[in-house]
mmCIF file of C-alpha atoms and ligand atoms in Angstrom:
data_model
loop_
_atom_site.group_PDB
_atom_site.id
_atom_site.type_symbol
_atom_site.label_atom_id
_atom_site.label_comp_id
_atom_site.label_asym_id
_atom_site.label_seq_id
_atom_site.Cartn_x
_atom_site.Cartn_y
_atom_site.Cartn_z
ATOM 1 C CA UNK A 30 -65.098 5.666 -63.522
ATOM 2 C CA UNK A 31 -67.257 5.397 -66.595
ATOM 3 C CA UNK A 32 -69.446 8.248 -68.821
ATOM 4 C CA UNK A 33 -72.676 6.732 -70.072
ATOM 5 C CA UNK A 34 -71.834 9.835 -72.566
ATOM 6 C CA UNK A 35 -69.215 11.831 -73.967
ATOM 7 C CA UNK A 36 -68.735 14.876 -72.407
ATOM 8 C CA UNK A 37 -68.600 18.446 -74.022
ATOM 9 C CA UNK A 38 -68.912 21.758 -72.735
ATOM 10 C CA UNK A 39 -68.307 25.155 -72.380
ATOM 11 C CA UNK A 40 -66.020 27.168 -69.478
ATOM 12 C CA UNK A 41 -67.502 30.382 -69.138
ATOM 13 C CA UNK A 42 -67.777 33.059 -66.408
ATOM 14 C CA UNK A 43 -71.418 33.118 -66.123
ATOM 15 C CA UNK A 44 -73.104 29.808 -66.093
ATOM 16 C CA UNK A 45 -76.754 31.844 -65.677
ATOM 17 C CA UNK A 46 -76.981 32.467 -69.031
ATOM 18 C CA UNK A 47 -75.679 30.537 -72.120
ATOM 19 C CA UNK A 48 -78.104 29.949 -74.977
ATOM 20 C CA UNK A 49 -75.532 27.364 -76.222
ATOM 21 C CA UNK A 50 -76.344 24.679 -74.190
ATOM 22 C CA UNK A 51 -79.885 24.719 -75.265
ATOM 23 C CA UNK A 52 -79.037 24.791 -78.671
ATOM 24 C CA UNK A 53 -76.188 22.179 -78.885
ATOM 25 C CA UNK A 54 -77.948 19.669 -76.686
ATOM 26 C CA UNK A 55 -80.977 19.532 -78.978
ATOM 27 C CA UNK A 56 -78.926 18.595 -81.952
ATOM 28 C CA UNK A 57 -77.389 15.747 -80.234
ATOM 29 C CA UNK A 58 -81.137 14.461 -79.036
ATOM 30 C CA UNK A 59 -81.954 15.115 -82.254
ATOM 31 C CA UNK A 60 -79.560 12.876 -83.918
ATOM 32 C CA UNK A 61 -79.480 10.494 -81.041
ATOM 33 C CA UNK A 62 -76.076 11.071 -80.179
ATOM 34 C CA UNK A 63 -74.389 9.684 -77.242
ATOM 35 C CA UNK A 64 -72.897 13.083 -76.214
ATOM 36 C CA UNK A 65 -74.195 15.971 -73.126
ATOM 37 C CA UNK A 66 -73.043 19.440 -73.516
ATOM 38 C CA UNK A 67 -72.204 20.942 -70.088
ATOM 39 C CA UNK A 68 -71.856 24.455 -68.736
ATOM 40 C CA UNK A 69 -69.282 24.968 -66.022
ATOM 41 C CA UNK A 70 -68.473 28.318 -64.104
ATOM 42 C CA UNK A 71 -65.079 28.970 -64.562
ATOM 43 C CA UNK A 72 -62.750 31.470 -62.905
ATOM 44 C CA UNK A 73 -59.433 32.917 -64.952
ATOM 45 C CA UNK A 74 -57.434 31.839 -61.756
ATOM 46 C CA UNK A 75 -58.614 27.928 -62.178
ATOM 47 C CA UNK A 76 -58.691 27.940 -66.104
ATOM 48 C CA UNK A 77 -55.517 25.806 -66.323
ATOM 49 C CA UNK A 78 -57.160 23.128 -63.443
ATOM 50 C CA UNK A 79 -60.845 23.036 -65.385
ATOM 51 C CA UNK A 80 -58.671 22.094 -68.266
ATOM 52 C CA UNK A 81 -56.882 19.409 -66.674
ATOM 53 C CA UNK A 82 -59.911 18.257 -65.861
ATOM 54 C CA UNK A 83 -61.265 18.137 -69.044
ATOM 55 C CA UNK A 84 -58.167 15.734 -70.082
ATOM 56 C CA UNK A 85 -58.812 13.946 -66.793
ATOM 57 C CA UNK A 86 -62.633 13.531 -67.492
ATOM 58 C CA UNK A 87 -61.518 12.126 -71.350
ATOM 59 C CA UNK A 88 -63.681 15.398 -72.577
ATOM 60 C CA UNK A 89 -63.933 15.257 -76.255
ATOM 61 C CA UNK A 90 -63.791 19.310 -76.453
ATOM 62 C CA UNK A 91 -64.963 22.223 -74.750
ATOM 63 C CA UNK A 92 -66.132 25.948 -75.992
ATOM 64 C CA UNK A 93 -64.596 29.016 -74.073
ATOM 65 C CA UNK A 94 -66.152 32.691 -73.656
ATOM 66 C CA UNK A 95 -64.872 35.404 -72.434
ATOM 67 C CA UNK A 96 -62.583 35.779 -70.517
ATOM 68 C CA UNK A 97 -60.824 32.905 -71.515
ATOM 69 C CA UNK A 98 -60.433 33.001 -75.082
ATOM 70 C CA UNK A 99 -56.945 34.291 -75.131
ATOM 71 C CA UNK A 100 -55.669 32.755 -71.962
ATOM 72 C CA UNK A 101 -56.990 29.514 -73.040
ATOM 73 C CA UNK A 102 -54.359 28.649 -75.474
ATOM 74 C CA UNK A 103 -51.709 28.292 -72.801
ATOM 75 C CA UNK A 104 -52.770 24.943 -72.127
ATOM 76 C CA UNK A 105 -53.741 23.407 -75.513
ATOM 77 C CA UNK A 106 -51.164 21.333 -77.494
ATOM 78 C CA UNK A 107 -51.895 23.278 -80.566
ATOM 79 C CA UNK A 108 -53.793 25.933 -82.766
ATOM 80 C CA UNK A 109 -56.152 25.534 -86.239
ATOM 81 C CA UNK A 110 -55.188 28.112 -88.855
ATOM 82 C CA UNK A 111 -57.233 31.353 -88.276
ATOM 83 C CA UNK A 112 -57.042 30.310 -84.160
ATOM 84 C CA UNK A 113 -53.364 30.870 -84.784
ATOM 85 C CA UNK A 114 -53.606 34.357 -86.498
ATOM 86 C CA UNK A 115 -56.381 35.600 -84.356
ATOM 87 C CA UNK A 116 -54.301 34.705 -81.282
ATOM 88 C CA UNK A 117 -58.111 33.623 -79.806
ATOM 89 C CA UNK A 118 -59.841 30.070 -79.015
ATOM 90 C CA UNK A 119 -63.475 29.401 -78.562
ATOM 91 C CA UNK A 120 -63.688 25.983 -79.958
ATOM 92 C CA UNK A 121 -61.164 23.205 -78.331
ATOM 93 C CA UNK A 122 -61.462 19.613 -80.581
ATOM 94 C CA UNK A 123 -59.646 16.569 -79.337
ATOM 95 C CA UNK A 124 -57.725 15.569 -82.125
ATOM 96 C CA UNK A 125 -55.139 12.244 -81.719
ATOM 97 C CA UNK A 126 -55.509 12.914 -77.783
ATOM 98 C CA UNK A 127 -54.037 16.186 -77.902
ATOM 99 C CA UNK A 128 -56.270 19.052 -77.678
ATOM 100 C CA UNK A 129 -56.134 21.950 -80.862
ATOM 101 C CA UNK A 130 -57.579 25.303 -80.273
ATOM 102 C CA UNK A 131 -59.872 26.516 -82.923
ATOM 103 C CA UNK A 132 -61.934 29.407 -83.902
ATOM 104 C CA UNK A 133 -65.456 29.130 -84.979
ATOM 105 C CA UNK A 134 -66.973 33.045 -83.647
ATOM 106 C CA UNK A 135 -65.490 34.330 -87.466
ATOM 107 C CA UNK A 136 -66.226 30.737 -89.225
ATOM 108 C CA UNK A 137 -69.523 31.097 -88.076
ATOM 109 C CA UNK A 138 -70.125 34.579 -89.064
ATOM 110 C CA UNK A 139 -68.889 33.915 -92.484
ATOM 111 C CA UNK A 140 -71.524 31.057 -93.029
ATOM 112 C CA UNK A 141 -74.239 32.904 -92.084
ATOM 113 C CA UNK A 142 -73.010 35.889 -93.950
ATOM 114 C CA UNK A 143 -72.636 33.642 -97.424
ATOM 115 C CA UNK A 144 -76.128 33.455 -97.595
ATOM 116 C CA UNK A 145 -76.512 36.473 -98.872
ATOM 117 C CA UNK A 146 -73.108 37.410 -99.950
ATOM 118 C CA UNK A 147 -69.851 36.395 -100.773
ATOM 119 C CA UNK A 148 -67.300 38.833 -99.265
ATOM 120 C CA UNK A 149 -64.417 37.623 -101.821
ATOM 121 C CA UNK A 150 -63.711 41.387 -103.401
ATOM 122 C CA UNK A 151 -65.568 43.656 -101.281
ATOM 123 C CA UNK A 152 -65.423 46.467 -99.538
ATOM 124 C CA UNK A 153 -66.499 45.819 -95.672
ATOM 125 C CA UNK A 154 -66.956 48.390 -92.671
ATOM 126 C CA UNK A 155 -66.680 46.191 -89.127
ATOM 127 C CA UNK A 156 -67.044 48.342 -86.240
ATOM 128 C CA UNK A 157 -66.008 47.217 -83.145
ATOM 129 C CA UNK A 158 -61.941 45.837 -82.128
ATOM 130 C CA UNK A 159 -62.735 43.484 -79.126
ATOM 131 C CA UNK A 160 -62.736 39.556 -79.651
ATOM 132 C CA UNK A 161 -66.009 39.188 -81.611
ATOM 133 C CA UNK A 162 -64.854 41.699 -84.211
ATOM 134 C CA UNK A 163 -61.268 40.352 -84.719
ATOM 135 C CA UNK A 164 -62.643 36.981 -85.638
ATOM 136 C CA UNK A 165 -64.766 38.360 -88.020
ATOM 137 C CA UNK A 166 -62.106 40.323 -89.421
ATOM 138 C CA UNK A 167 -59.476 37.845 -89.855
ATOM 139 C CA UNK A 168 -62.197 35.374 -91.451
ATOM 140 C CA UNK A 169 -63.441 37.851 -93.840
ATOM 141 C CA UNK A 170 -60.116 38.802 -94.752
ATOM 142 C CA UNK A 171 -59.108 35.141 -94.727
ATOM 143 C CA UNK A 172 -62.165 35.262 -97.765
ATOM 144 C CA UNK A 173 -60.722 37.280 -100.047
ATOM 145 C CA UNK A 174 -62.424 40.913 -98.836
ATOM 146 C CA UNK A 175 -60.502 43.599 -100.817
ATOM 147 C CA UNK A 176 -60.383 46.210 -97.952
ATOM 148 C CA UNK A 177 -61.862 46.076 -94.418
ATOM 149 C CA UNK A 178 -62.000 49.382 -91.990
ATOM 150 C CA UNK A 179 -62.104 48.909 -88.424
ATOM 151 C CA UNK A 180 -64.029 51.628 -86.784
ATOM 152 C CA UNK A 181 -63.197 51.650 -83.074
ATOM 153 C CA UNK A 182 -63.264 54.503 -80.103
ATOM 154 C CA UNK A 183 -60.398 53.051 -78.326
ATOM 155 C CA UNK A 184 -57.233 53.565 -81.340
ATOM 156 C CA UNK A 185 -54.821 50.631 -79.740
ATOM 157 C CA UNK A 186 -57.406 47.803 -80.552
ATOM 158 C CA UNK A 187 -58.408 48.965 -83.557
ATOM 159 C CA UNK A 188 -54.526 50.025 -84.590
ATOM 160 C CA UNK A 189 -53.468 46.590 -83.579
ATOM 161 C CA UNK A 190 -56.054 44.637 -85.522
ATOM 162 C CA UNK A 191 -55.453 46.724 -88.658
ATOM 163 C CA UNK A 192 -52.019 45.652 -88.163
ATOM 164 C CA UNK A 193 -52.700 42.065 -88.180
ATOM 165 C CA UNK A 194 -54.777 42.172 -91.178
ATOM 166 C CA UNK A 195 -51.979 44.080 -92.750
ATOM 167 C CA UNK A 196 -49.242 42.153 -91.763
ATOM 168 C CA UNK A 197 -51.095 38.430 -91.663
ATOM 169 C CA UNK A 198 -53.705 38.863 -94.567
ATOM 170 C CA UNK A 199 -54.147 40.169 -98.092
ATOM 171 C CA UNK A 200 -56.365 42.342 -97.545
ATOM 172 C CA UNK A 201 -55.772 46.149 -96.967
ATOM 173 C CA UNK A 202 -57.178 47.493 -93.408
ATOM 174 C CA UNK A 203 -57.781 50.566 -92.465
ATOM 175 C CA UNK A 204 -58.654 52.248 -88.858
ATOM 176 C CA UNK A 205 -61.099 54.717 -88.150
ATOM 177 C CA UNK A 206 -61.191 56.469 -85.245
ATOM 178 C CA UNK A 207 -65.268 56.133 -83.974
ATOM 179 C CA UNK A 208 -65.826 59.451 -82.086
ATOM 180 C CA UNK A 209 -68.348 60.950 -84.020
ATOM 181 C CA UNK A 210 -71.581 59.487 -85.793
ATOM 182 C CA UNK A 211 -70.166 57.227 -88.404
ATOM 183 C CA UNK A 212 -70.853 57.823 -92.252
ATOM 184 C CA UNK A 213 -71.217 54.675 -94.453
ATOM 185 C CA UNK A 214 -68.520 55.519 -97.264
ATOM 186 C CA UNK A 215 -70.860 55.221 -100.822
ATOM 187 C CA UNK A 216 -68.183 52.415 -101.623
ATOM 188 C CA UNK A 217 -68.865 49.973 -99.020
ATOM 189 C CA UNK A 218 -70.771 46.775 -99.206
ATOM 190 C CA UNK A 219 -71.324 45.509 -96.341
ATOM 191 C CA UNK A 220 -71.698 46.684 -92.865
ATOM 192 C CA UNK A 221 -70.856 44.502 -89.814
ATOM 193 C CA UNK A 222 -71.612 45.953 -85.832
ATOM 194 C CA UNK A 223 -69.069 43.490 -83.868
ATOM 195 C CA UNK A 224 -69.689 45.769 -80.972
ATOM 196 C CA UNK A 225 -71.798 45.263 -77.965
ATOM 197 C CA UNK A 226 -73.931 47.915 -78.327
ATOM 198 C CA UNK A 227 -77.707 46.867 -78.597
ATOM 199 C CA UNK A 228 -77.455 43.937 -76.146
ATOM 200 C CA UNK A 229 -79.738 42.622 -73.795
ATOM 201 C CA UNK A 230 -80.517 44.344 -71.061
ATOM 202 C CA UNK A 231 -79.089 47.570 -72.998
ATOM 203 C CA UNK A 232 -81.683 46.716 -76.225
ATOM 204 C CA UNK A 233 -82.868 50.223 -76.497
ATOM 205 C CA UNK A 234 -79.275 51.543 -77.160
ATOM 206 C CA UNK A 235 -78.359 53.016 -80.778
ATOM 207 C CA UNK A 236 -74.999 52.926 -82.561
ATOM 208 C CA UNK A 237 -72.576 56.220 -83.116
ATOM 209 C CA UNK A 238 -74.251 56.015 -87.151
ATOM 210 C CA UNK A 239 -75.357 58.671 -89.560
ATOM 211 C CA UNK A 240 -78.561 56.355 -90.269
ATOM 212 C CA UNK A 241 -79.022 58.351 -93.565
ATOM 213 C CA UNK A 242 -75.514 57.183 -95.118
ATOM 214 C CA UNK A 243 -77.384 53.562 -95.049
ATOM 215 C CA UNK A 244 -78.186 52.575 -98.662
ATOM 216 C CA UNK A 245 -80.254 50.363 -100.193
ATOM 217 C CA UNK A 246 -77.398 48.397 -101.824
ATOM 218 C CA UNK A 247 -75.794 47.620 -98.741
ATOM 219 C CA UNK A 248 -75.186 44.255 -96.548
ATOM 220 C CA UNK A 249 -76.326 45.214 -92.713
ATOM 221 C CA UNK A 250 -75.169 41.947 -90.446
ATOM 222 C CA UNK A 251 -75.410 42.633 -86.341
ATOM 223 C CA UNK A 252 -72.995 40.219 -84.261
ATOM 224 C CA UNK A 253 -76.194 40.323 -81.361
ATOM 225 C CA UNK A 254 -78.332 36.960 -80.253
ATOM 226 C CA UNK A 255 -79.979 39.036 -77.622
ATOM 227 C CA UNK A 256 -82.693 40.318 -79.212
ATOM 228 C CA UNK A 257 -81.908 39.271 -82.285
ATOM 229 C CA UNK A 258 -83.952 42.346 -84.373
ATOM 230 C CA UNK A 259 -81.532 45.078 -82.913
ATOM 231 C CA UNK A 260 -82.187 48.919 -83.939
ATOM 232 C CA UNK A 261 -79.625 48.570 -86.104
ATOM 233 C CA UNK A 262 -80.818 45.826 -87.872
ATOM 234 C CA UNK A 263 -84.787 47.302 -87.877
ATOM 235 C CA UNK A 264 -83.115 50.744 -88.783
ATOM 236 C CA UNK A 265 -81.039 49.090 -92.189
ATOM 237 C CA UNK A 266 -84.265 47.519 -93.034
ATOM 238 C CA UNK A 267 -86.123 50.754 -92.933
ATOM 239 C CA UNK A 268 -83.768 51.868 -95.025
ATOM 240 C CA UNK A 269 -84.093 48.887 -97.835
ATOM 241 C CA UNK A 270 -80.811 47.033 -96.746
ATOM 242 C CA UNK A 271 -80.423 43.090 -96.875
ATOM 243 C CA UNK A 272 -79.889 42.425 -92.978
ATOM 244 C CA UNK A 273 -78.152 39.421 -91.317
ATOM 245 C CA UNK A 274 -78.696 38.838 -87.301
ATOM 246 C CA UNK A 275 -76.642 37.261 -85.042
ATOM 247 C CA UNK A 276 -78.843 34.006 -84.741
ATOM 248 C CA UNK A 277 -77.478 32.664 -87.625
ATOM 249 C CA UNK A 278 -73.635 33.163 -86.263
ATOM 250 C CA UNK A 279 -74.502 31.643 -82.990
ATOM 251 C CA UNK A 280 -76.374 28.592 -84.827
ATOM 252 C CA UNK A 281 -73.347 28.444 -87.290
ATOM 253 C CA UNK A 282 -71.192 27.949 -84.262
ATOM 254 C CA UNK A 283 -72.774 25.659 -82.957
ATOM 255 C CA UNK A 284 -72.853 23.497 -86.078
ATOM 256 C CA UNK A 285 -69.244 23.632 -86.512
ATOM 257 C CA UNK A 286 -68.692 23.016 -82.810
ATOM 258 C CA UNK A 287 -70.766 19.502 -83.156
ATOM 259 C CA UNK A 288 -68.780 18.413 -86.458
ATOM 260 C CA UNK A 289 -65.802 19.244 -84.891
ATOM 261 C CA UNK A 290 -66.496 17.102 -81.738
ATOM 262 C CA UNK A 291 -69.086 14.131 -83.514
ATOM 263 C CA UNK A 292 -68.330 14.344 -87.204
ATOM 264 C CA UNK A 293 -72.154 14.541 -87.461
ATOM 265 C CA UNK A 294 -73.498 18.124 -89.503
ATOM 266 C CA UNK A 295 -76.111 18.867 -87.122
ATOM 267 C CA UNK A 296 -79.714 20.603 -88.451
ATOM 268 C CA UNK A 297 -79.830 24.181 -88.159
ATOM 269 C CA UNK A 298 -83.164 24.284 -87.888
ATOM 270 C CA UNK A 299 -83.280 22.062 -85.150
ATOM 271 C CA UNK A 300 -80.837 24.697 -83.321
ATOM 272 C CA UNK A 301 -82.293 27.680 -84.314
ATOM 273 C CA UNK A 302 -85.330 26.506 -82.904
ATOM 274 C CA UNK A 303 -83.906 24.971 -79.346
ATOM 275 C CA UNK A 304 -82.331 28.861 -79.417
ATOM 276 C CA UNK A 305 -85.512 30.758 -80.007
ATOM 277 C CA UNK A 306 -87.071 28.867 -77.376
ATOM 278 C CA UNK A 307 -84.371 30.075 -74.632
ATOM 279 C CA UNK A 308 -83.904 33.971 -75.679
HETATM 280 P P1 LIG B 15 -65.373 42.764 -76.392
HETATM 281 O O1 LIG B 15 -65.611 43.272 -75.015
HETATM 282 O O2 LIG B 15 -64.143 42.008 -76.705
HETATM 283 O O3 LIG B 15 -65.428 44.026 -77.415
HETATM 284 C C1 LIG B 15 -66.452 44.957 -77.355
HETATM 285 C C2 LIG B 15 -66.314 45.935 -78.499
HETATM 286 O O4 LIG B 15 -67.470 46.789 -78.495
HETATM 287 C C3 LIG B 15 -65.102 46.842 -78.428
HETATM 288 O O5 LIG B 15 -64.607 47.094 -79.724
HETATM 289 C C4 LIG B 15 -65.678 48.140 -77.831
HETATM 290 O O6 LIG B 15 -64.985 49.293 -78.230
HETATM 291 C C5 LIG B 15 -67.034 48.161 -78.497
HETATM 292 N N1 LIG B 15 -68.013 48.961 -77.770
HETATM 293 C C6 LIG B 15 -68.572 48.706 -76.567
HETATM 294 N N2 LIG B 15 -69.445 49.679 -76.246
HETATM 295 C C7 LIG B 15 -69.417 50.582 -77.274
HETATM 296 C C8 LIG B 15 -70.084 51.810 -77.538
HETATM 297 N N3 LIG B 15 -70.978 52.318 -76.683
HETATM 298 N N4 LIG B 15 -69.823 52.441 -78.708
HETATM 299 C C9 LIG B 15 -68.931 51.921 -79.598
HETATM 300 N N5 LIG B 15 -68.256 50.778 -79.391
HETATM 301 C C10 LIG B 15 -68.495 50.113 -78.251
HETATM 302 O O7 LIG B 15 -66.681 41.911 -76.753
HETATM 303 P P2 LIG B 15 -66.814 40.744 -77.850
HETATM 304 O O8 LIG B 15 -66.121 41.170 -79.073
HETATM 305 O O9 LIG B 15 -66.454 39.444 -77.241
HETATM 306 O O10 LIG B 15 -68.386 40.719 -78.083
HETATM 307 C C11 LIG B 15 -69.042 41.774 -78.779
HETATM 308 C C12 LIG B 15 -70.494 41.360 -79.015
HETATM 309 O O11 LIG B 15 -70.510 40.221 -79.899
HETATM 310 C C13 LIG B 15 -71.232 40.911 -77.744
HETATM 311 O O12 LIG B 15 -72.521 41.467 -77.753
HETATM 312 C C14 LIG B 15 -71.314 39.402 -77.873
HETATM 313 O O13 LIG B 15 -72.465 38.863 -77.248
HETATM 314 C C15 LIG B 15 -71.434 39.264 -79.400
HETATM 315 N N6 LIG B 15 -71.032 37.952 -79.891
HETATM 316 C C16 LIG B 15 -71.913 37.268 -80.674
HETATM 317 C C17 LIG B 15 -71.596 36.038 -81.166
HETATM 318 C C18 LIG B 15 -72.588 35.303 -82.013
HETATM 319 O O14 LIG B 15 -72.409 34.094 -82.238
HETATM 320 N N7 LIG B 15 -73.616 35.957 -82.538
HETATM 321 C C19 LIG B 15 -70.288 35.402 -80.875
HETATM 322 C C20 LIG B 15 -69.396 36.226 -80.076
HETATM 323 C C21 LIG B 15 -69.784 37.457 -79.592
HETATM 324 P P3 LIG B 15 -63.681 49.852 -77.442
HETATM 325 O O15 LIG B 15 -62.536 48.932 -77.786
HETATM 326 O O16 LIG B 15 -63.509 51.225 -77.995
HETATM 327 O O17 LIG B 15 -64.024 49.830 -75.971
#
């Protein structure tokens, strides 16, 4: 059997809804590229088969959501650096025929984040434990952040990332247990909501934040695609803070996710666009 094309993908649980696809197959039409992107619903029972069939196939690489991230790894001959420490996939690259888990939710956070500042000795709130927010973490850390506090309701996630930052990083983490409106400390720079609170169809819903402990001086970035301008985000701005939405993470993904798998650097603009057209 022959592919006019080679094949990329993602194996998520909902193939409904993934802005992705959009986004990635208008940077390959855009630099004529030979390659299709391709969504496929994929069960945690038949994980191990869809990637046996990506082998099969001759896939070049695949993303992975949720639930998969973790369980992924598995059955992948290897792990990138901060894939390793996260313990979490989202990005597989065929490398020598084998295929190497990486890591590009935190990667692309990071770019997007560098636009408007460098994290390397600073003091950073991330709220939220789940996947999303330990990528961040670790990459940020990973940076050169001087201290990062997890704020989390449930203390076991946010205990155990603390711990990996501790134990894995340079950086000093610290956990703070979310059950009450959260207070910016006057010492932090930059504020990060890896939660999912403010997502589509739940827009309307606010953080646990003391709104008035947002300063001007501070760095407001939202993890959210879905709408992009969350309260958070209008509420910062309101308040005079830089803000950062989740757009550009997504887009940075995306463009790390093409290099990986065609060695080409796609143009963002071209993906931010194919993205604003789908959400
Ligand atoms: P997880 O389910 O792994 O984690 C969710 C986190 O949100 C947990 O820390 C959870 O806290 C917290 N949370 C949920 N509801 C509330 C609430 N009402 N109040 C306070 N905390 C809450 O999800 P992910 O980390 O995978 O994803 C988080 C968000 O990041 C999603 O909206 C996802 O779409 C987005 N995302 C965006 C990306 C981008 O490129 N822009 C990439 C990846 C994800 P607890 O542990 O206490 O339950």
């Amino acid at each position: 059997m022959n592919f006019l094309s080679e094949l990329t993908g993602s194996f998520s649980q909902n193939s409904a809804s993934n802005p992705t696809v959009e986004m990635v197959e208008a940077a390959y039409r855009h630099h004529k590229l030979g390659y299709r992107y391709i969504n496929c619903e994929v069960t945690p029972d038949q994980l191990g088969d869809a990637v046996k069939g990506a082998r099969a196939m001759g896939w070049v690489g695949f993303n992975c959501s949720q639930p998969h991230k973790v369980e992924v790894i598995k059955y992948l001959d290897g792990l990138g650096e901060s894939a390793a420490l996260m313990g979490a996939v989202n990005c597989v690259v065929r490398r020598d025929g084998k295929y190497i888990g990486e890591n590009t939710d935190g990667k692309g956070f990071l770019e997007s984040l560098k636009v408007v500042v460098d994290p390397k000795h600073k003091n950073i709130v991330v709220l939220g434990a789940g996947g999303a927010a330990r990528a961040i973490a670790i990459e940020l850390a990973l940076a050169g952040a001087t201290e990062i506090t997890i704020a989390n309701r449930d203390s076991n996630r946010g205990n155990e990332l603390v711990d990996l930052i501790n134990g894995k990083t340079k950086t000093n983490g610290q956990f703070f247990k979310w059950d009450s409106p959260f207070k910016v400390p006057s010492n932090i720079d930059i504020l990060v909501n890896a939660t999912s609170v403010g997502m589509a169809p739940h827009g309307d819903e606010r953080l646990n934040l003391d709104v008035e402990s947002l300063r001007t001086n501070l760095v407001v970035a939202d993890v959210i695609v879905n709408p992009p301008n969350t309260l958070l985000l209008s509420d910062a701005k309101a308040k005079g803070c830089q803000v950062i939405d989740g757009l550009g993470m997504i887009v940075n993904q995306g463009i790390l996710g093409v290099k990986y798998w065609t060695g080409i650097t796609a143009d963002a603009g071209v993906m931010r666009d194919a993205l604003a057209k789908v959400l």
